[in-house]
Amino acid sequence: MLKAFLSLIESKSLMQFKYLSKSLIDITIDEKDKLENLFEFLAHKGNTIDTIAMQYLKFTDYFLEEQMFFVLNRRYRYSTSDEISKLYNNREFMNNYTIGLGLSSYLWHTHRVLMKLFNKFLSEIRGERRHSLYFEIGPGHGEHFVTAMRNTNFSKYIGIDISETSAERTKEFIKWSLKENRQDWEILNKDFFDYEISDKPNAIVMGEVLEHVENPLSFLNKIYDISTNDTRIYISTAVNAPQLDHIYLFNDIDEVKNMFKKAKLEIIDMAAEASNFASIEKALQKKTAIVVAFILKKQLENN
Amino acid sequence: MTREELYERLNNVFRDVFDDSSITINDKTTAADIEKWDSLEHINLIVTMQKEFGMKFKMGEVRTMKNVGEMADIIIARI
C-alpha cells in the first residue's frame, strides 16, 4: 500500500512527495512491514488509500500552518490545555491528526531514529521475571505499546491515556496488530495523576507527551515517584516543533536535559535528530524541529 | 516594481534559501525544477519572501501555488 500511497501523494503534492522520498531513503524492511501493518489497519477501519492520503496531507497542512506561525512568532500558537481541548473534541481534526501522526512514525526519518532508540531500550529490558510490569503513559497511536508487547516478556502491560478516543483507538490497534487473544495487557482511560499504580513498573514509556502538557515537570516527578532504582524509562519529546496541540515549548535540548535533572532522572542514553537531515547545530541555530528521546533511570539518593 | 525587478530579487531569495547560486527562476519554475524544494524548504522560502517583500501570503495560497509565476502575481498585487 505504501507504493499506492506515495503515488497519490505525488499527484496531489509534489513538495510533500519530495520530502517523503528523501525521508524514506533509509527505511528498513522491518519498518516498512510496520508501516504496511498500519496501512492495513486503517483500511480495515474503512479508509480507502485515497482517504488515507488526503488525511495525511491535511495533517501536513496543519503542520505547515503551525510551522509558519512559529517562524514568525517564535512560540507555539497555544499554551494551555483549555485552548487545545476544543481540538480534541473536533472529530475531523482528530481523525486527520491521528492518522497523520501514526503514519509519520515510519514515514518520517526523524521518528524512525527515535524508534531505533526505543528498540534498543526494549532489547535491554526484556522483562523475563514472573512479576514484571511495562507501563506506558499516553500510548497514542499504539506503535510503542505493540512493539513492546511483541519484543519483550513482561508479565503485564498497562497503558494509560486521558483521552477516551485515543485509548479506544490504541485498544483496536493492539487487537489488530497482535492477531491473538492475549490477556496480559490493559489500556486504561484515566488521568495519570489520579491513577494509583499497584506495582512499581520495571519499564516506563512516555512517547511524545511532554510537549502536550502545561507542566511537564509534574509528569517527570510522578514518574520518579513510581520508579524503583531498577526501573528503566524511555521518554521522547520535541524541540522547536510546532504542532497545533503542542503547548510546551522546549527551545533547545539542554532545556529537556535540565528538566530531567530537576526531576532527579539520570540520562543513560539518548538520540536526537533534526528535520530534513540537518545537523543539530544548524537546527538549533535556525530553530527548526528536533526530536529527542532518552533512556533514563532514577537518580540514586546520594547523587 | 517591474516584473523584471521582482524576478531579480526573487532569484536572490531562491539562491539564498536553497543555497544554490546557479538557480534562475521564471514564471513556469516549479518544485520539480529545484531539487531541494520540498515541503519543509517551502516554509523557509515563503517566510523569507514575506520578509523580503514586507507582505504576507494567505495559507490557502501557500498550499496551492503551482509555480513561481503565481507567487510573483501575488507579490505584485500586494506590494
XYZ file of N, CA, C and O in Angstrom, chain A residues 13-16 18-19 22 61-65 67-68 71-72 74 275-276 282 286 288, chain B residues 30-32 34-44 46-47 50-51 56 59 62-63:
176
model
N 0.598 16.495 -4.123
C 1.541 17.472 -3.564
C 2.968 17.045 -3.866
O 3.543 16.212 -3.156
N 3.522 17.636 -4.916
C 4.872 17.264 -5.338
C 5.889 17.539 -4.228
O 6.814 16.751 -4.004
N 5.693 18.669 -3.512
C 6.657 19.027 -2.470
C 6.655 18.013 -1.323
O 7.689 17.654 -0.788
N 5.470 17.546 -0.933
C 5.381 16.550 0.133
C 5.968 15.223 -0.364
O 6.649 14.526 0.393
N 8.369 14.903 -2.504
C 9.829 15.027 -2.492
C 10.367 14.858 -1.065
O 11.384 14.225 -0.840
N 9.631 15.444 -0.108
C 10.045 15.320 1.288
C 10.031 13.844 1.712
O 10.987 13.335 2.308
N 12.803 11.625 0.189
C 14.089 11.825 0.865
C 14.065 11.134 2.240
O 15.003 10.464 2.645
N -0.799 19.838 6.313
C -1.264 21.240 6.220
C -1.272 21.889 7.603
O -0.874 23.041 7.754
N -1.764 21.143 8.603
C -1.751 21.688 9.977
C -0.310 22.009 10.362
O -0.012 23.046 10.946
N 0.579 21.089 10.016
C 1.989 21.235 10.354
C 2.570 22.484 9.679
O 3.266 23.293 10.305
N 2.246 22.645 8.402
C 2.739 23.796 7.622
C 2.282 25.112 8.245
O 3.076 26.042 8.431
N 1.013 25.151 8.609
C 0.442 26.370 9.179
C 1.115 26.713 10.520
O 1.455 27.869 10.781
N 4.083 25.688 11.520
C 5.499 25.997 11.282
C 5.642 27.473 10.880
O 6.528 28.175 11.366
N 4.746 27.937 10.036
C 4.774 29.349 9.599
C 4.540 30.259 10.799
O 5.213 31.274 10.974
N 7.722 30.282 12.992
C 8.853 31.038 12.425
C 8.618 32.541 12.624
O 9.537 33.289 12.952
N 7.381 32.965 12.489
C 7.087 34.398 12.610
C 6.982 34.862 14.061
O 7.304 36.003 14.377
N 7.967 32.816 17.010
C 8.892 32.147 17.932
C 8.203 31.566 19.169
O 8.756 31.560 20.276
N 14.974 17.772 11.666
C 14.186 17.522 10.460
C 15.022 17.819 9.215
O 15.959 18.615 9.248
N 14.649 17.145 8.142
C 15.302 17.300 6.836
C 16.806 17.024 6.865
O 17.564 17.668 6.124
N 22.832 23.221 13.278
C 22.126 24.088 12.323
C 20.654 24.233 12.719
O 20.084 25.320 12.638
N 18.828 27.657 13.511
C 17.692 28.121 12.699
C 16.345 27.897 13.381
O 15.300 28.242 12.835
N 14.745 25.102 13.872
C 13.882 24.137 13.191
C 13.749 22.891 14.073
O 14.525 22.697 15.008
N 8.798 25.251 -11.090
C 8.043 24.560 -10.021
C 9.020 23.790 -9.136
O 10.229 23.754 -9.420
N 8.473 23.140 -8.108
C 9.306 22.336 -7.199
C 10.024 21.217 -7.962
O 11.068 20.746 -7.521
N 9.475 20.828 -9.099
C 10.109 19.763 -9.873
C 11.445 20.216 -10.453
O 12.309 19.387 -10.751
N 13.662 22.348 -8.940
C 14.697 22.665 -7.940
C 14.768 21.520 -6.940
O 13.806 21.264 -6.194
N 15.877 20.848 -6.942
C 15.999 19.589 -6.185
C 15.621 19.736 -4.710
O 14.900 18.922 -4.154
N 16.099 20.809 -4.066
C 15.887 20.924 -2.616
C 14.508 21.478 -2.234
O 14.205 21.618 -1.052
N 13.699 21.822 -3.204
C 12.395 22.454 -2.907
C 11.365 21.388 -2.510
O 10.643 20.857 -3.322
N 11.321 21.060 -1.235
C 10.315 20.131 -0.733
C 9.401 20.864 0.244
O 9.501 22.094 0.390
N 8.517 20.119 0.910
C 7.501 20.782 1.749
C 8.110 21.554 2.923
O 7.587 22.591 3.317
N 9.230 21.064 3.456
C 9.840 21.778 4.587
C 10.550 23.041 4.122
O 10.415 24.109 4.723
N 11.300 22.936 3.014
C 12.000 24.110 2.498
C 11.012 25.145 1.953
O 11.323 26.333 1.890
N 9.838 24.683 1.568
C 8.792 25.596 1.078
C 8.438 26.626 2.172
O 8.222 27.801 1.879
N 8.417 26.146 3.419
C 8.096 27.050 4.531
C 9.176 28.132 4.645
O 8.872 29.322 4.751
N 10.438 27.719 4.579
C 11.538 28.696 4.643
C 11.448 29.685 3.495
O 11.690 30.883 3.666
N 8.754 30.650 1.789
C 7.628 31.574 1.964
C 7.964 32.631 3.026
O 7.735 33.838 2.816
N 8.527 32.184 4.144
C 8.851 33.122 5.227
C 9.902 34.135 4.752
O 9.795 35.340 5.004
N 8.256 36.648 2.495
C 7.434 37.606 3.256
C 8.306 38.704 3.866
O 7.942 39.869 3.872
N 9.474 38.288 4.377
C 10.387 39.273 4.970
C 10.965 40.183 3.878
O 11.037 41.398 4.039
N 2.347 39.387 3.239
C 2.013 38.047 3.735
C 1.239 37.252 2.696
O 0.373 37.810 2.013
N -2.746 31.337 3.860
C -2.429 29.912 3.956
C -2.897 29.141 2.725
O -2.201 28.254 2.244
N -0.390 29.520 0.094
C 0.853 28.779 0.376
C 0.699 27.321 -0.064
O 1.610 26.717 -0.612
N -0.502 26.790 0.170
C -0.745 25.373 -0.153
C -0.900 25.137 -1.660
O -0.547 24.090 -2.163
